[in-house]
PDB file of C-alpha atoms in Angstrom:
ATOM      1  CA  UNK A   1      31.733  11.966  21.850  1.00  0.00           C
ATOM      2  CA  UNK A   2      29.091  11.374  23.962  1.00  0.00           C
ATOM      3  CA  UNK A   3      25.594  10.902  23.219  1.00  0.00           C
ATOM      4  CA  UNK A   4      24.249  14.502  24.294  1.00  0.00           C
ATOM      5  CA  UNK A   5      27.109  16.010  22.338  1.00  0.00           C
ATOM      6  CA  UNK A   6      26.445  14.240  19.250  1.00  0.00           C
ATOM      7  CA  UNK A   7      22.451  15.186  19.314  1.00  0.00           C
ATOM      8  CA  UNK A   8      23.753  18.418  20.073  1.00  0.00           C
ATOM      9  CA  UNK A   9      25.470  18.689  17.458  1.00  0.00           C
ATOM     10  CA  UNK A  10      23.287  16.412  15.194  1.00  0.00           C
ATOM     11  CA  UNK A  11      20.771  19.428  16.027  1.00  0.00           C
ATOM     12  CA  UNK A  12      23.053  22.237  14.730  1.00  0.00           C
ATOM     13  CA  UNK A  13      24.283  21.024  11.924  1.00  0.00           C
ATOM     14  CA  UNK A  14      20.678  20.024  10.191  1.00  0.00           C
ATOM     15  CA  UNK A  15      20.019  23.527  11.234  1.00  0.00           C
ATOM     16  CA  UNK A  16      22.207  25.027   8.993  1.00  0.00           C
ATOM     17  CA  UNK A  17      21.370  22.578   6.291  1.00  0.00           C
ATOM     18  CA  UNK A  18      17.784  22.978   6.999  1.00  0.00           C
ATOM     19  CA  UNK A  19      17.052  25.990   8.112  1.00  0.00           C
ATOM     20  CA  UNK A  20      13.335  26.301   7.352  1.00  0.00           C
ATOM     21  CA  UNK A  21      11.816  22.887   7.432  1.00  0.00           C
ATOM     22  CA  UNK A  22       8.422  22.131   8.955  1.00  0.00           C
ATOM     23  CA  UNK A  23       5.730  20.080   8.531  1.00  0.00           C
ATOM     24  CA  UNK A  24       5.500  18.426   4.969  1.00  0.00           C
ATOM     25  CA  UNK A  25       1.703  18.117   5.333  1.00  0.00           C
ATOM     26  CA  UNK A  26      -0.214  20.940   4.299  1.00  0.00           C
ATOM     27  CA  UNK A  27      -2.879  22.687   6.271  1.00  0.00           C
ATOM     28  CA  UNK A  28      -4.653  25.607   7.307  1.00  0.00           C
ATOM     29  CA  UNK A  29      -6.317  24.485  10.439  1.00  0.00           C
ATOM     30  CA  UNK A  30      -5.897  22.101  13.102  1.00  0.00           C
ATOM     31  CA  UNK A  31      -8.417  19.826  12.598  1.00  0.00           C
ATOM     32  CA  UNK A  32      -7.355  19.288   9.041  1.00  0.00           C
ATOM     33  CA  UNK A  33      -3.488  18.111  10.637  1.00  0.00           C
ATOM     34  CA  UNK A  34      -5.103  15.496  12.450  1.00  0.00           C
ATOM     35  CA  UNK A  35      -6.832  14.043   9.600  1.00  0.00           C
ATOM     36  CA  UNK A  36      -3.421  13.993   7.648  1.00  0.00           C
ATOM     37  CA  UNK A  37      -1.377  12.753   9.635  1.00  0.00           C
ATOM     38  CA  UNK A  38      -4.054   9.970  10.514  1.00  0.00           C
ATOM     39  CA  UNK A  39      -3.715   9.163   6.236  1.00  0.00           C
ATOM     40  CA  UNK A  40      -0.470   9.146   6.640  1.00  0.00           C
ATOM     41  CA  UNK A  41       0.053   6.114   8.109  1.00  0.00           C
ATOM     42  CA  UNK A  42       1.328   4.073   5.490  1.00  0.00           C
ATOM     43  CA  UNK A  43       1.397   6.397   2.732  1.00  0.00           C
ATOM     44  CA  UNK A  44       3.231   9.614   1.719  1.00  0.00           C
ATOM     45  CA  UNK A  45       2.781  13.151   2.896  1.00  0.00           C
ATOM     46  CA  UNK A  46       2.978  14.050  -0.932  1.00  0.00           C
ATOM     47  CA  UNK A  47      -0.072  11.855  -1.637  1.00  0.00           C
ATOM     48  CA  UNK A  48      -2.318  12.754   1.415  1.00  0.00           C
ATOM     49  CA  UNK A  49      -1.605  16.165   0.398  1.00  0.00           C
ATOM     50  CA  UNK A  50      -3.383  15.579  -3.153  1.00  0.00           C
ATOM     51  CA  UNK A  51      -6.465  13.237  -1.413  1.00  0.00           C
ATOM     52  CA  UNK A  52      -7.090  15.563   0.922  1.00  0.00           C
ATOM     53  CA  UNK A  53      -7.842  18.665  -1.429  1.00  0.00           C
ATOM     54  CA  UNK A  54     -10.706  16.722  -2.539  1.00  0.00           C
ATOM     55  CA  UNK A  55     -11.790  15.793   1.042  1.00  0.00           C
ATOM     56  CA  UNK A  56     -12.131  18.923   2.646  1.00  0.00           C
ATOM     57  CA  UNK A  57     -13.626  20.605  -0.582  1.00  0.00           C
ATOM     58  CA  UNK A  58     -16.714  18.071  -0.250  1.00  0.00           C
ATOM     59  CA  UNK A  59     -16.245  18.552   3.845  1.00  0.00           C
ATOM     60  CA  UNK A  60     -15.000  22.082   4.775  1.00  0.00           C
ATOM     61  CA  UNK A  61     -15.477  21.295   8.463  1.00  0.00           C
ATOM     62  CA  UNK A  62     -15.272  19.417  11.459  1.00  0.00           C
ATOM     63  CA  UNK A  63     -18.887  19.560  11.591  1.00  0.00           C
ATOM     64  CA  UNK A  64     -19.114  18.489   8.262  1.00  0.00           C
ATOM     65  CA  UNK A  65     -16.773  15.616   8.179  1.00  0.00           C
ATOM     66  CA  UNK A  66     -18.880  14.372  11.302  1.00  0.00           C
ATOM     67  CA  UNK A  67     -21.717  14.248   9.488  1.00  0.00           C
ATOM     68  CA  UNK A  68     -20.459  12.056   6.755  1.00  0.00           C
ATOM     69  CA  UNK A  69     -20.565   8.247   6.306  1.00  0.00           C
ATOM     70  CA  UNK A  70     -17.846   6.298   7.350  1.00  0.00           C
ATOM     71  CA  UNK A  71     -18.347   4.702   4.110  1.00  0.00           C
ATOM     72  CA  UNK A  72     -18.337   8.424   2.226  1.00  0.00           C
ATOM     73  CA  UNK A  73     -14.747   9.112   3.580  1.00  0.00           C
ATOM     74  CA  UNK A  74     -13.687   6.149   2.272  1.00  0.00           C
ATOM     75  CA  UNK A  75     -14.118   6.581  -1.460  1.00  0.00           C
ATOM     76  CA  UNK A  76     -12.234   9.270  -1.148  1.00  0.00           C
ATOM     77  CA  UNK A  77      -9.163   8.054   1.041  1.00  0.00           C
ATOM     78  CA  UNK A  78      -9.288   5.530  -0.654  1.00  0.00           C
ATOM     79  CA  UNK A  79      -5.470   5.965  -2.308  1.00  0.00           C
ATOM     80  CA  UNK A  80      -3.751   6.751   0.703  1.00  0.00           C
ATOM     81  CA  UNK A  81      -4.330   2.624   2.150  1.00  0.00           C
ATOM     82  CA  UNK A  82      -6.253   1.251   4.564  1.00  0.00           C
ATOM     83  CA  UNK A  83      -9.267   3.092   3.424  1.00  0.00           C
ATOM     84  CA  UNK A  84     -11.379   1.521   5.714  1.00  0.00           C
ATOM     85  CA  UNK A  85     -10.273   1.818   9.204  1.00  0.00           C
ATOM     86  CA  UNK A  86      -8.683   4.883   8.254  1.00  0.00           C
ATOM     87  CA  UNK A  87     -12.264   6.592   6.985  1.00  0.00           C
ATOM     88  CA  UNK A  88     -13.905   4.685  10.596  1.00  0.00           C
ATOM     89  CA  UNK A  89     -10.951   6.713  12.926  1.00  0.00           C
ATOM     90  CA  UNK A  90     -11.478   9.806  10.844  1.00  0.00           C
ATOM     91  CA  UNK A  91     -15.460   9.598  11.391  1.00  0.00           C
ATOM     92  CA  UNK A  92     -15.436   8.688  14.836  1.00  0.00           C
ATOM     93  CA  UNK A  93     -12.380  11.203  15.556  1.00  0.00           C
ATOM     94  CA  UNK A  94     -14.345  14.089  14.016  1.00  0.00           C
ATOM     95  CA  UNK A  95     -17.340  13.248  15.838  1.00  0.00           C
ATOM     96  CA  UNK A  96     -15.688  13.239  19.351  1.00  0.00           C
ATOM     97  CA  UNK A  97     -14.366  16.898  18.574  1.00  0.00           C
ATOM     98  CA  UNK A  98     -17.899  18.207  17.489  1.00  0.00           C
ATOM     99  CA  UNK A  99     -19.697  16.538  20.792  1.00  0.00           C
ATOM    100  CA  UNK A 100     -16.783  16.995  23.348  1.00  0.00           C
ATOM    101  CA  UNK A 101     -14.742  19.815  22.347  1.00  0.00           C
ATOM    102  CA  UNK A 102     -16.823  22.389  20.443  1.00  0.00           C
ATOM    103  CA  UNK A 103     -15.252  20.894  16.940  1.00  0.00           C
ATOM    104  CA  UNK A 104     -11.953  22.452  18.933  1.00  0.00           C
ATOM    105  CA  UNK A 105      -8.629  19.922  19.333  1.00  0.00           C
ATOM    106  CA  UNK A 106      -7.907  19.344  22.948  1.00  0.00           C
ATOM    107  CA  UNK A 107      -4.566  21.547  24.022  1.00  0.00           C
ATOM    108  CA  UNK A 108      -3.742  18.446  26.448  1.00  0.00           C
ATOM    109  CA  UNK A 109      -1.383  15.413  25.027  1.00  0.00           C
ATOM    110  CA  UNK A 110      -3.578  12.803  27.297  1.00  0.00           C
ATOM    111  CA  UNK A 111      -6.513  14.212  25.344  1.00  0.00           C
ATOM    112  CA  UNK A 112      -5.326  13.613  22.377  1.00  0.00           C
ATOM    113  CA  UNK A 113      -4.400   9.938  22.940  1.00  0.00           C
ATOM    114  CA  UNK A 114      -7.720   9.193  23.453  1.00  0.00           C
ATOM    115  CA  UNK A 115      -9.179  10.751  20.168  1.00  0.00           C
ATOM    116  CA  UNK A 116      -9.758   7.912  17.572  1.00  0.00           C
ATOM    117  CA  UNK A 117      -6.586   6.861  15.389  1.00  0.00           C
ATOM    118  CA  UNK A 118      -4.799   9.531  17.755  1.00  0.00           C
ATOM    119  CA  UNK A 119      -1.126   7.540  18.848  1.00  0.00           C
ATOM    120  CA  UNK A 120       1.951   9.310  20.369  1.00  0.00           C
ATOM    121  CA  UNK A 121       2.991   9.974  17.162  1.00  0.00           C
ATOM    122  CA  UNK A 122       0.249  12.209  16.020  1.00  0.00           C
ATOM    123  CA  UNK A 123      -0.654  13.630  19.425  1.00  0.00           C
ATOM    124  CA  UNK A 124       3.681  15.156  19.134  1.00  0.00           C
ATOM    125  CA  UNK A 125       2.928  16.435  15.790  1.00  0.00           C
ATOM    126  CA  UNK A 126      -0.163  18.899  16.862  1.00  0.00           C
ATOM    127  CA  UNK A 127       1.819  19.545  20.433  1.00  0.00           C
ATOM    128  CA  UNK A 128       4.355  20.635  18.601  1.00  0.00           C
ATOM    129  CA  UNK A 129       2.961  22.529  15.135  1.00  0.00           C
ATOM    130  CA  UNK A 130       0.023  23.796  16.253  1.00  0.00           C
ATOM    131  CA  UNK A 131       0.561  24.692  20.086  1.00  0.00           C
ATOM    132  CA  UNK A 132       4.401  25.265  19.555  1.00  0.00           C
ATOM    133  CA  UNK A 133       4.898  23.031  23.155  1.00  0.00           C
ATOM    134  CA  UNK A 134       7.917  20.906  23.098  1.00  0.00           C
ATOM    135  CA  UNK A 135       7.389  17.384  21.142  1.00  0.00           C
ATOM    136  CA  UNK A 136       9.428  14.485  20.170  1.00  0.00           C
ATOM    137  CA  UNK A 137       7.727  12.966  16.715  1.00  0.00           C
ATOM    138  CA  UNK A 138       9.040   9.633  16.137  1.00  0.00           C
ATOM    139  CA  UNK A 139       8.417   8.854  12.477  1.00  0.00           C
ATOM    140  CA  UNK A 140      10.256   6.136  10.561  1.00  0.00           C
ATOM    141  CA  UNK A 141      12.759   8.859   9.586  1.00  0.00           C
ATOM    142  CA  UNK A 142      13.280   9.784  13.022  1.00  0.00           C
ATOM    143  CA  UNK A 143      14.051   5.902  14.172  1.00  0.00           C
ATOM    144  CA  UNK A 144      16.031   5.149  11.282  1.00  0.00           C
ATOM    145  CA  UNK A 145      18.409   8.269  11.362  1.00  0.00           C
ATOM    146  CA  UNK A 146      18.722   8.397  15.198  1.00  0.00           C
ATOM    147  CA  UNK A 147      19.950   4.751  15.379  1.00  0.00           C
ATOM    148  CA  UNK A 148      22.062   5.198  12.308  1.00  0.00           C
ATOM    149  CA  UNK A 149      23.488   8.355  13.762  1.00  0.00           C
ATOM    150  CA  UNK A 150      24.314   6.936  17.071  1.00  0.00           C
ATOM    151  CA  UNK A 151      21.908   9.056  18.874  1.00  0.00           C
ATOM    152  CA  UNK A 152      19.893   5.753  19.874  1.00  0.00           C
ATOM    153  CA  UNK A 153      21.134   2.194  19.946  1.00  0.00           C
ATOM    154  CA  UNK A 154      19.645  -0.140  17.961  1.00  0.00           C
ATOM    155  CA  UNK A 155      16.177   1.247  20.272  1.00  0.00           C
ATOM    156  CA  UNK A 156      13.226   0.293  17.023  1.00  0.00           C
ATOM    157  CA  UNK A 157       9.821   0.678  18.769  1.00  0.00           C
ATOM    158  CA  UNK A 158       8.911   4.353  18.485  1.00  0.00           C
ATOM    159  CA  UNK A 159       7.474   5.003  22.005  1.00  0.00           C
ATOM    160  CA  UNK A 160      11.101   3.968  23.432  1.00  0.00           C
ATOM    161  CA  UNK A 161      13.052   6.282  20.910  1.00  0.00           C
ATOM    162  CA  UNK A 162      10.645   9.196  22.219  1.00  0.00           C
ATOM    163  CA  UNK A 163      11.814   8.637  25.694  1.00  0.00           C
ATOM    164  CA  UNK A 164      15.923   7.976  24.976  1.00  0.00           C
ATOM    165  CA  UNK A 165      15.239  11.274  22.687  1.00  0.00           C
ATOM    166  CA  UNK A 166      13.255  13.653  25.595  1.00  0.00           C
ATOM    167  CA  UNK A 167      16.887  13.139  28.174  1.00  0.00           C
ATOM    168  CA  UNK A 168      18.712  14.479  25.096  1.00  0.00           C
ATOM    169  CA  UNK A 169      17.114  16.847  23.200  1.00  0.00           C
ATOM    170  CA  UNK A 170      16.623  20.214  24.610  1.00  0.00           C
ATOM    171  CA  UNK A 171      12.578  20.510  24.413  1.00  0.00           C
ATOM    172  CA  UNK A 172      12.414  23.949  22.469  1.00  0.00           C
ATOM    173  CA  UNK A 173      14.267  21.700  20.032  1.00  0.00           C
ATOM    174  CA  UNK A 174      12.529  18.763  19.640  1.00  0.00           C
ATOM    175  CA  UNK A 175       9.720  19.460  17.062  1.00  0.00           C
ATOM    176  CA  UNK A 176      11.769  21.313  14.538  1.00  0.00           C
ATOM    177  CA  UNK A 177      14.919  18.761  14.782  1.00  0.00           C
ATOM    178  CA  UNK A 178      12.413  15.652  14.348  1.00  0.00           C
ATOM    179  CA  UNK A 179      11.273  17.747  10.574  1.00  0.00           C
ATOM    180  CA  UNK A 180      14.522  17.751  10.137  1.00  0.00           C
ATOM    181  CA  UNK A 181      15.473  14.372  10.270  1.00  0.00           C
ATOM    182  CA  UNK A 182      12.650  14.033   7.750  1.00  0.00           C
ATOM    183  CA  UNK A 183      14.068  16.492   5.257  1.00  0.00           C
ATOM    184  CA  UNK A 184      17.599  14.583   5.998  1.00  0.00           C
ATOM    185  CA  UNK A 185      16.012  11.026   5.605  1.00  0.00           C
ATOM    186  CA  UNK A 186      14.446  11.458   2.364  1.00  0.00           C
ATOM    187  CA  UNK A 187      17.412  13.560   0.418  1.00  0.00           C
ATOM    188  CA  UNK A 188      20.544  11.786   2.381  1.00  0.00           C
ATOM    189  CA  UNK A 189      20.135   9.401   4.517  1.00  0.00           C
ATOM    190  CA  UNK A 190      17.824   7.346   2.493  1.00  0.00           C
ATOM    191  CA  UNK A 191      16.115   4.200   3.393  1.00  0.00           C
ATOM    192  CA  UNK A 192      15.417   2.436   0.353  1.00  0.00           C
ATOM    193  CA  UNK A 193      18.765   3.145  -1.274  1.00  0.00           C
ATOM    194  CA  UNK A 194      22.596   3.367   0.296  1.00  0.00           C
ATOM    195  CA  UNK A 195      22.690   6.518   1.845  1.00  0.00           C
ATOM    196  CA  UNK A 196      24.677   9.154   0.472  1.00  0.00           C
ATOM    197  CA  UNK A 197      26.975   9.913   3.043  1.00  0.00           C
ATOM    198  CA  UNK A 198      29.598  11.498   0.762  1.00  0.00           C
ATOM    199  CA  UNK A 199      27.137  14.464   0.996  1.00  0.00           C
ATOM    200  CA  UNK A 200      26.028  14.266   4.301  1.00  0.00           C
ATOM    201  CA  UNK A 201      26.853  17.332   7.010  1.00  0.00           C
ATOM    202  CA  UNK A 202      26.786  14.230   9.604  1.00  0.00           C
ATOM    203  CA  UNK A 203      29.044  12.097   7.953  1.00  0.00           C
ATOM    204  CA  UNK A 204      31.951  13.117  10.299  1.00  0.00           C
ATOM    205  CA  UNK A 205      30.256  11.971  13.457  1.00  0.00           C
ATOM    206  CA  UNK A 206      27.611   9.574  12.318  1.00  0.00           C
ATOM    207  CA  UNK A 207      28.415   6.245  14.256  1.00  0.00           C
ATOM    208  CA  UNK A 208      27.461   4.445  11.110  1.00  0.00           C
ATOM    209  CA  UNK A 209      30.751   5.183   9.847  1.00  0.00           C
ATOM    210  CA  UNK A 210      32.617   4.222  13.091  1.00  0.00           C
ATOM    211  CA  UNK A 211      32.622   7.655  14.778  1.00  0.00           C
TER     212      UNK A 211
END
């Protein structure tokens, strides 16, 4: 099997066993997705989901959150890690949209890059979710399940999985099979225990098992 029939496959079969996964952050509006996924570094979807309930109640906009101290996002990040330099990108981030883009997010993935706390990562998730243009998120899931799989080989820095991942994965494809691999990662193919593979739809041509 090569390695374009096994993502191809990968892709089909976490269709059927995922049929409607997306994004495990919750929003409503752009701007709020790239303050989430910024707290998310580090920390669970689940928990930014609870911090940031309190956030955008006290700062309902991008105009808002502009206006706030560094130091006032902070208290309340606070639980999702790195409080500090998270808060500073999320400030400085916000503050770039209101003077430069209208308090819009830039359609363009260069533009992105250079928003504060904005990597590749990030800048995937919004091409992807909230344009609906093709995007390749690699996420720890993502790395750990496409090595495993035999989709990548032993490839561990995320910006080189992206690019092995874009000459296999049709690009329609590529945002909805990377939430998948999320969904997979945390129910199957777990990290911090042995994966359960006697319930996995890949186990049949997962490399891991000498396929």
């Amino acid at each position: 099997m090569t390695k374009k029939q096994r993502t191809l496959e990968t892709i089909e079969r976490l269709k059927k066993e995922y049929p409607d996964a997306d994004c495990t952050l919750d929003y409503d509006q752009a701007w709020k997705l790239l303050v989430s996924v910024r707290l998310a570094a580090q920390c669970t979807d689940a928990r930014v989901n609870i911090v940031v309930q309190d956030l955008f109640a006290k700062y309902p906009s991008v105009d808002a959150l502009a206006a706030a101290e560094p130091e006032e996002i902070e208290a309340i990040v606070k639980p999702c890690g790195l409080g500090r330099s998270k808060a500073r990108d999320i400030s400085a981030c916000m503050k770039m949209l209101r003077d430069e883009y209208n308090g819009n997010i830039p359609e363009d993935f260069d533009s992105l890059l250079k928003l504060p706390g904005v990597g590749r990562k990030s800048a995937n998730l919004i091409m992807g979710d909230v344009f609906g243009k093709p995007a390749i998120v690699t996420d720890t899931h993502c790395i750990r399940l496409t090595n495993r799989i035999g989709i990548v080989d032993n490839i561990k820095e995320p910006k080189k999985v992206e690019m092995a991942l874009w000459k296999l994965v049709p690009p329609e494809e590529g945002s909805d099979f990377c939430h998948r691999l999320v969904y997979h990662g945390r129910d199957v193919c777990t990290a911090r225990t042995k994966p359960f593979c006697d319930k996995c739809c890949l186990e049949d041509i997962c490399k891991k098992n000498g396929v």
